[in-house]
Amino acid sequence: MASRTIENYLKQIYLSRPADETQWLTMGKLSTAVGVTPGTATSMVRAISDAHLVEYEPRAGVRLTPAGEQLALHVLRRHRLIELLLVQVLGLDWSEVHEEAEELEHVVSDRLLARIDEILHHPAFDPHGDPIPTAGGVVRRQDCCTLLDCPLGEPTSIARILDQSAEFLQYVNQCGLLPGAEIRVASRNHQAQTVELMAIKPGETQVEAMSFSVAEKFLVQLNERKK
Amino acid sequence: MASRTIENYLKQIYLSRPADETQWLTMGKLSTAVGVTPGTATSMVRAISDAHLVEYEPRAGVRLTPAGEQLALHVLRRHRLIELLLVQVLGLDWSEVHEEAEELEHVVSDRLLARIDEILHHPAFDPHGDPIPTAGGVVRRQDCCTLLDCPLGEPTSIARILDQSAEFLQYVNQCGLLPGAEIRVASRNHQAQTVELMAIKPGETQVEAMSFSVAEKFLVQLNERKK
DNA sequence: CAATTGACTTTGGCAAAGCAAAGTTAATTA
DNA sequence: TAATTAACTTTGCTTTGCCAAAGTCAATTG
Ligand SMILES: [Mn+2]
Ligand SMILES: [Mn+2]
Ligand SMILES: [Mn+2]
Ligand SMILES: [Mn+2]
């Protein structure tokens, strides 16, 4: 079986892969994502490539094979299911579960994972709104836009938080913008580079302002019309 | 911090230590307990001894220092709390949790462990009846006798199962002799080398027979008088 | 008391994972 | 086009754990 090191590399290759599918992930990006020196990444990638889990083109970069992608998605599934368990069942704060899951993801057996999945009723998203791959290795697509480019005034729900640093997540917590929260973008001020939000709560109107750079870190979904 | 290898060695040194406190644990016993060749155990123990976690006397054996014992007890606490969580909250069978906990015990953070402890209401015993060391590293003593040497006819409760192989635990499950089960030893037949048990259930009298060698694997406690 | 034996230790070697620093490429700049 | 530079690869070395096989010690046994 793949060592925990290899699992970590594969997961990071998946998460850091460039949007354009034909592109390679550069070794520089990979080495910083994994947290090793570039030389270490090169030799590790060579090894993983011998195992046919990635394609490696010197001076171009690295890219997952179908087998490697399946493995990466399994690790990601473990990671995200564990995060949700830690939040929902064990009551950890969502800002601290990532570190924890980073270790646990390599150690939880298939049997235990199946039980976790059952207890959580086969959830589709983790506490940060990231999609949980299915046991078969399929990632469900959600179409979202950021608070920067979603339509003004429309009722929307927070779907996903892109900056998952502990500090940012604590800020998100404070202003109640967790995944699921219903809000509208009241206005955008291009001079001040700010976005004004309104919470949709019964009888109450709360306002929150944030800069464009922060607004970009929230993905939202348009609420379905209830007429 | 101690590597997972060192944690495993310390835990095994603790669990395999001879009953007589003045005795050393031999390297042979340790190496089979840890599952490595004798040479490997020797060199590892040398290293652990350099870290002042054990005393090592060549050709005599090994023995925990107070610091090493504290560390061993912390690993044991993690192991046993995790086992109980897996059974009580995640619904795994008690015959499969040991393997699982063997890995998880090295990876669960203090914060997570504290939450587990809370959720389980600070339990004193794991699913097999083994005592869970306190966070301060204290093991509560329970005075038990085996089904071989407990008094005949007295109402007792199963306290602890000494053979924790998956097969044996499944047998224990089948005859309902889990920790907490109330029974009386009806008789012992020294010719046949068997023990006859009676379950104490409302209105029902169930009988179970087992050999001396199996009876030895059950620790029981006398029930307090209810007069 | 010597010989044998079993338990233990030592030695030498290997694989995984990592770093530092030197050496290459290839893209950019002048 | 030539020089510079940033990104990448190679090389050499380290640490941690492990095994196999050879060597040593001490307890029994004859
Ligand atoms: Mn990880
Ligand atoms: Mn997440
Ligand atoms: Mn373990
Ligand atoms: Mn146990």
mmCIF file of N, CA and C in Angstrom, chain B residues 32-106:
data_model
loop_
_atom_site.group_PDB
_atom_site.id
_atom_site.type_symbol
_atom_site.label_atom_id
_atom_site.label_comp_id
_atom_site.label_asym_id
_atom_site.label_seq_id
_atom_site.Cartn_x
_atom_site.Cartn_y
_atom_site.Cartn_z
ATOM 1 N N THR B 32 9.567 -10.178 20.760
ATOM 2 C CA THR B 32 8.376 -10.824 20.190
ATOM 3 C C THR B 32 7.128 -9.973 20.433
ATOM 4 N N ALA B 33 7.073 -9.273 21.576
ATOM 5 C CA ALA B 33 5.904 -8.432 21.842
ATOM 6 C C ALA B 33 5.803 -7.322 20.806
ATOM 7 N N VAL B 34 6.941 -6.727 20.467
ATOM 8 C CA VAL B 34 6.918 -5.623 19.507
ATOM 9 C C VAL B 34 6.834 -6.147 18.075
ATOM 10 N N GLY B 35 7.306 -7.378 17.882
ATOM 11 C CA GLY B 35 7.255 -7.951 16.539
ATOM 12 C C GLY B 35 8.453 -7.598 15.685
ATOM 13 N N VAL B 36 9.634 -7.554 16.288
ATOM 14 C CA VAL B 36 10.870 -7.312 15.534
ATOM 15 C C VAL B 36 11.892 -8.382 15.933
ATOM 16 N N THR B 37 12.993 -8.451 15.211
ATOM 17 C CA THR B 37 14.038 -9.410 15.558
ATOM 18 C C THR B 37 14.767 -8.934 16.813
ATOM 19 N N PRO B 38 15.397 -9.870 17.532
ATOM 20 C CA PRO B 38 16.051 -9.487 18.792
ATOM 21 C C PRO B 38 17.081 -8.373 18.602
ATOM 22 N N GLY B 39 17.835 -8.435 17.536
ATOM 23 C CA GLY B 39 18.841 -7.405 17.298
ATOM 24 C C GLY B 39 18.235 -6.027 17.177
ATOM 25 N N THR B 40 17.134 -5.955 16.485
ATOM 26 C CA THR B 40 16.450 -4.671 16.342
ATOM 27 C C THR B 40 16.018 -4.141 17.700
ATOM 28 N N ALA B 41 15.446 -5.025 18.518
ATOM 29 C CA ALA B 41 15.003 -4.601 19.843
ATOM 30 C C ALA B 41 16.174 -4.074 20.650
ATOM 31 N N THR B 42 17.291 -4.789 20.604
ATOM 32 C CA THR B 42 18.457 -4.349 21.366
ATOM 33 C C THR B 42 18.868 -2.931 20.985
ATOM 34 N N SER B 43 18.977 -2.688 19.678
ATOM 35 C CA SER B 43 19.498 -1.363 19.309
ATOM 36 C C SER B 43 18.463 -0.280 19.586
ATOM 37 N N MET B 44 17.203 -0.619 19.438
ATOM 38 C CA MET B 44 16.162 0.369 19.743
ATOM 39 C C MET B 44 16.175 0.690 21.225
ATOM 40 N N VAL B 45 16.271 -0.340 22.047
ATOM 41 C CA VAL B 45 16.273 -0.120 23.497
ATOM 42 C C VAL B 45 17.478 0.714 23.906
ATOM 43 N N ARG B 46 18.612 0.482 23.251
ATOM 44 C CA ARG B 46 19.781 1.325 23.539
ATOM 45 C C ARG B 46 19.416 2.793 23.326
ATOM 46 N N ALA B 47 18.745 3.069 22.185
ATOM 47 C CA ALA B 47 18.382 4.452 21.862
ATOM 48 C C ALA B 47 17.410 5.016 22.900
ATOM 49 N N ILE B 48 16.408 4.221 23.239
ATOM 50 C CA ILE B 48 15.408 4.695 24.204
ATOM 51 C C ILE B 48 16.055 4.924 25.567
ATOM 52 N N SER B 49 17.061 4.108 25.845
ATOM 53 C CA SER B 49 17.757 4.256 27.116
ATOM 54 C C SER B 49 18.596 5.543 27.123
ATOM 55 N N ASP B 50 19.158 5.907 25.960
ATOM 56 C CA ASP B 50 19.881 7.181 25.868
ATOM 57 C C ASP B 50 18.953 8.359 26.150
ATOM 58 N N ALA B 51 17.670 8.164 25.861
ATOM 59 C CA ALA B 51 16.685 9.228 26.109
ATOM 60 C C ALA B 51 16.127 9.139 27.535
ATOM 61 N N HIS B 52 16.709 8.252 28.352
ATOM 62 C CA HIS B 52 16.332 8.110 29.760
ATOM 63 C C HIS B 52 14.877 7.717 29.956
ATOM 64 N N LEU B 53 14.351 6.946 29.011
ATOM 65 C CA LEU B 53 12.977 6.471 29.166
ATOM 66 C C LEU B 53 12.960 5.044 29.700
ATOM 67 N N VAL B 54 14.070 4.332 29.552
ATOM 68 C CA VAL B 54 14.198 2.997 30.154
ATOM 69 C C VAL B 54 15.605 2.847 30.729
ATOM 70 N N GLU B 55 15.716 1.885 31.649
ATOM 71 C CA GLU B 55 17.034 1.403 32.045
ATOM 72 C C GLU B 55 17.283 0.126 31.270
ATOM 73 N N TYR B 56 18.511 -0.026 30.810
ATOM 74 C CA TYR B 56 18.844 -1.227 30.045
ATOM 75 C C TYR B 56 20.104 -1.838 30.615
ATOM 76 N N GLU B 57 20.030 -3.099 30.938
ATOM 77 C CA GLU B 57 21.177 -3.833 31.468
ATOM 78 C C GLU B 57 21.457 -4.966 30.493
ATOM 79 N N PRO B 58 22.572 -4.894 29.752
ATOM 80 C CA PRO B 58 22.830 -5.944 28.767
ATOM 81 C C PRO B 58 22.743 -7.333 29.401
ATOM 82 N N ARG B 59 22.134 -8.245 28.712
ATOM 83 C CA ARG B 59 21.953 -9.638 29.116
ATOM 84 C C ARG B 59 21.041 -9.803 30.311
ATOM 85 N N ALA B 60 20.469 -8.698 30.815
ATOM 86 C CA ALA B 60 19.485 -8.815 31.889
ATOM 87 C C ALA B 60 18.125 -8.439 31.322
ATOM 88 N N GLY B 61 18.038 -7.248 30.764
ATOM 89 C CA GLY B 61 16.769 -6.832 30.176
ATOM 90 C C GLY B 61 16.549 -5.345 30.291
ATOM 91 N N VAL B 62 15.274 -4.969 30.346
ATOM 92 C CA VAL B 62 14.889 -3.577 30.252
ATOM 93 C C VAL B 62 13.777 -3.299 31.248
ATOM 94 N N ARG B 63 13.683 -2.030 31.648
ATOM 95 C CA ARG B 63 12.733 -1.658 32.696
ATOM 96 C C ARG B 63 12.441 -0.176 32.517
ATOM 97 N N LEU B 64 11.192 0.237 32.652
ATOM 98 C CA LEU B 64 10.833 1.642 32.430
ATOM 99 C C LEU B 64 11.362 2.547 33.542
ATOM 100 N N THR B 65 11.816 3.718 33.180
ATOM 101 C CA THR B 65 12.050 4.758 34.187
ATOM 102 C C THR B 65 10.703 5.404 34.487
ATOM 103 N N PRO B 66 10.611 6.214 35.541
ATOM 104 C CA PRO B 66 9.340 6.912 35.789
ATOM 105 C C PRO B 66 8.881 7.708 34.571
ATOM 106 N N ALA B 67 9.807 8.402 33.913
ATOM 107 C CA ALA B 67 9.415 9.172 32.718
ATOM 108 C C ALA B 67 8.870 8.248 31.636
ATOM 109 N N GLY B 68 9.549 7.118 31.423
ATOM 110 C CA GLY B 68 9.087 6.178 30.408
ATOM 111 C C GLY B 68 7.728 5.600 30.751
ATOM 112 N N GLU B 69 7.507 5.342 32.033
ATOM 113 C CA GLU B 69 6.222 4.775 32.438
ATOM 114 C C GLU B 69 5.101 5.769 32.204
ATOM 115 N N GLN B 70 5.358 7.027 32.506
ATOM 116 C CA GLN B 70 4.324 8.046 32.264
ATOM 117 C C GLN B 70 3.953 8.081 30.785
ATOM 118 N N LEU B 71 4.986 8.043 29.936
ATOM 119 C CA LEU B 71 4.720 8.063 28.504
ATOM 120 C C LEU B 71 3.931 6.834 28.080
ATOM 121 N N ALA B 72 4.339 5.676 28.597
ATOM 122 C CA ALA B 72 3.633 4.428 28.263
ATOM 123 C C ALA B 72 2.166 4.525 28.679
ATOM 124 N N LEU B 73 1.933 5.083 29.855
ATOM 125 C CA LEU B 73 0.557 5.166 30.341
ATOM 126 C C LEU B 73 -0.273 6.136 29.514
ATOM 127 N N HIS B 74 0.386 7.170 28.987
ATOM 128 C CA HIS B 74 -0.353 8.072 28.117
ATOM 129 C C HIS B 74 -0.767 7.383 26.821
ATOM 130 N N VAL B 75 0.138 6.577 26.285
ATOM 131 C CA VAL B 75 -0.220 5.844 25.074
ATOM 132 C C VAL B 75 -1.360 4.878 25.379
ATOM 133 N N LEU B 76 -1.259 4.207 26.522
ATOM 134 C CA LEU B 76 -2.287 3.252 26.904
ATOM 135 C C LEU B 76 -3.634 3.947 27.111
ATOM 136 N N ARG B 77 -3.583 5.118 27.699
ATOM 137 C CA ARG B 77 -4.819 5.895 27.882
ATOM 138 C C ARG B 77 -5.448 6.215 26.527
ATOM 139 N N ARG B 78 -4.626 6.670 25.596
ATOM 140 C CA ARG B 78 -5.150 6.960 24.261
ATOM 141 C C ARG B 78 -5.763 5.703 23.662
ATOM 142 N N HIS B 79 -5.006 4.598 23.727
ATOM 143 C CA HIS B 79 -5.470 3.343 23.139
ATOM 144 C C HIS B 79 -6.839 2.960 23.688
ATOM 145 N N ARG B 80 -6.982 2.991 24.964
ATOM 146 C CA ARG B 80 -8.198 2.464 25.577
ATOM 147 C C ARG B 80 -9.378 3.412 25.426
ATOM 148 N N LEU B 81 -9.116 4.693 25.508
ATOM 149 C CA LEU B 81 -10.210 5.640 25.264
ATOM 150 C C LEU B 81 -10.695 5.513 23.825
ATOM 151 N N ILE B 82 -9.764 5.359 22.908
ATOM 152 C CA ILE B 82 -10.143 5.221 21.501
ATOM 153 C C ILE B 82 -10.970 3.957 21.296
ATOM 154 N N GLU B 83 -10.542 2.855 21.908
ATOM 155 C CA GLU B 83 -11.312 1.617 21.783
ATOM 156 C C GLU B 83 -12.750 1.820 22.242
ATOM 157 N N LEU B 84 -12.894 2.496 23.368
ATOM 158 C CA LEU B 84 -14.244 2.685 23.899
ATOM 159 C C LEU B 84 -15.062 3.586 22.982
ATOM 160 N N LEU B 85 -14.429 4.605 22.437
ATOM 161 C CA LEU B 85 -15.135 5.481 21.492
ATOM 162 C C LEU B 85 -15.609 4.692 20.286
ATOM 163 N N LEU B 86 -14.741 3.847 19.777
ATOM 164 C CA LEU B 86 -15.085 3.089 18.576
ATOM 165 C C LEU B 86 -16.279 2.173 18.831
ATOM 166 N N VAL B 87 -16.338 1.604 20.037
ATOM 167 C CA VAL B 87 -17.443 0.710 20.346
ATOM 168 C C VAL B 87 -18.710 1.506 20.652
ATOM 169 N N GLN B 88 -18.589 2.487 21.535
ATOM 170 C CA GLN B 88 -19.804 3.132 22.058
ATOM 171 C C GLN B 88 -20.381 4.169 21.114
ATOM 172 N N VAL B 89 -19.534 4.903 20.432
ATOM 173 C CA VAL B 89 -20.041 6.000 19.598
ATOM 174 C C VAL B 89 -20.097 5.596 18.132
ATOM 175 N N LEU B 90 -19.093 4.862 17.681
ATOM 176 C CA LEU B 90 -19.054 4.539 16.257
ATOM 177 C C LEU B 90 -19.590 3.155 15.952
ATOM 178 N N GLY B 91 -19.906 2.391 16.995
ATOM 179 C CA GLY B 91 -20.598 1.130 16.778
ATOM 180 C C GLY B 91 -19.766 0.043 16.131
ATOM 181 N N LEU B 92 -18.452 0.089 16.272
ATOM 182 C CA LEU B 92 -17.639 -1.040 15.799
ATOM 183 C C LEU B 92 -17.786 -2.188 16.782
ATOM 184 N N ASP B 93 -17.510 -3.406 16.297
ATOM 185 C CA ASP B 93 -17.546 -4.562 17.181
ATOM 186 C C ASP B 93 -16.301 -4.574 18.055
ATOM 187 N N TRP B 94 -16.465 -4.955 19.303
ATOM 188 C CA TRP B 94 -15.333 -4.901 20.226
ATOM 189 C C TRP B 94 -14.206 -5.834 19.834
ATOM 190 N N SER B 95 -14.477 -6.782 18.947
ATOM 191 C CA SER B 95 -13.407 -7.684 18.516
ATOM 192 C C SER B 95 -12.512 -7.036 17.471
ATOM 193 N N GLU B 96 -12.927 -5.916 16.886
ATOM 194 C CA GLU B 96 -12.095 -5.308 15.849
ATOM 195 C C GLU B 96 -11.460 -3.992 16.260
ATOM 196 N N VAL B 97 -11.766 -3.494 17.450
ATOM 197 C CA VAL B 97 -11.269 -2.161 17.792
ATOM 198 C C VAL B 97 -9.798 -2.126 18.185
ATOM 199 N N HIS B 98 -9.253 -3.285 18.597
ATOM 200 C CA HIS B 98 -7.862 -3.237 19.042
ATOM 201 C C HIS B 98 -6.920 -2.847 17.905
ATOM 202 N N GLU B 99 -7.072 -3.500 16.772
ATOM 203 C CA GLU B 99 -6.235 -3.215 15.599
ATOM 204 C C GLU B 99 -6.305 -1.736 15.255
ATOM 205 N N GLU B 100 -7.532 -1.261 15.189
ATOM 206 C CA GLU B 100 -7.797 0.133 14.836
ATOM 207 C C GLU B 100 -7.089 1.073 15.815
ATOM 208 N N ALA B 101 -7.256 0.804 17.108
ATOM 209 C CA ALA B 101 -6.681 1.686 18.129
ATOM 210 C C ALA B 101 -5.161 1.638 18.107
ATOM 211 N N GLU B 102 -4.621 0.521 17.668
ATOM 212 C CA GLU B 102 -3.169 0.375 17.603
ATOM 213 C C GLU B 102 -2.548 1.460 16.722
ATOM 214 N N GLU B 103 -3.255 1.870 15.717
ATOM 215 C CA GLU B 103 -2.776 2.945 14.837
ATOM 216 C C GLU B 103 -3.181 4.316 15.360
ATOM 217 N N LEU B 104 -4.447 4.420 15.721
ATOM 218 C CA LEU B 104 -4.979 5.730 16.107
ATOM 219 C C LEU B 104 -4.288 6.292 17.345
ATOM 220 N N GLU B 105 -3.830 5.413 18.235
ATOM 221 C CA GLU B 105 -3.231 5.860 19.492
ATOM 222 C C GLU B 105 -2.030 6.781 19.291
ATOM 223 N N HIS B 106 -1.427 6.755 18.099
ATOM 224 C CA HIS B 106 -0.229 7.572 17.879
ATOM 225 C C HIS B 106 -0.538 8.909 17.236
#
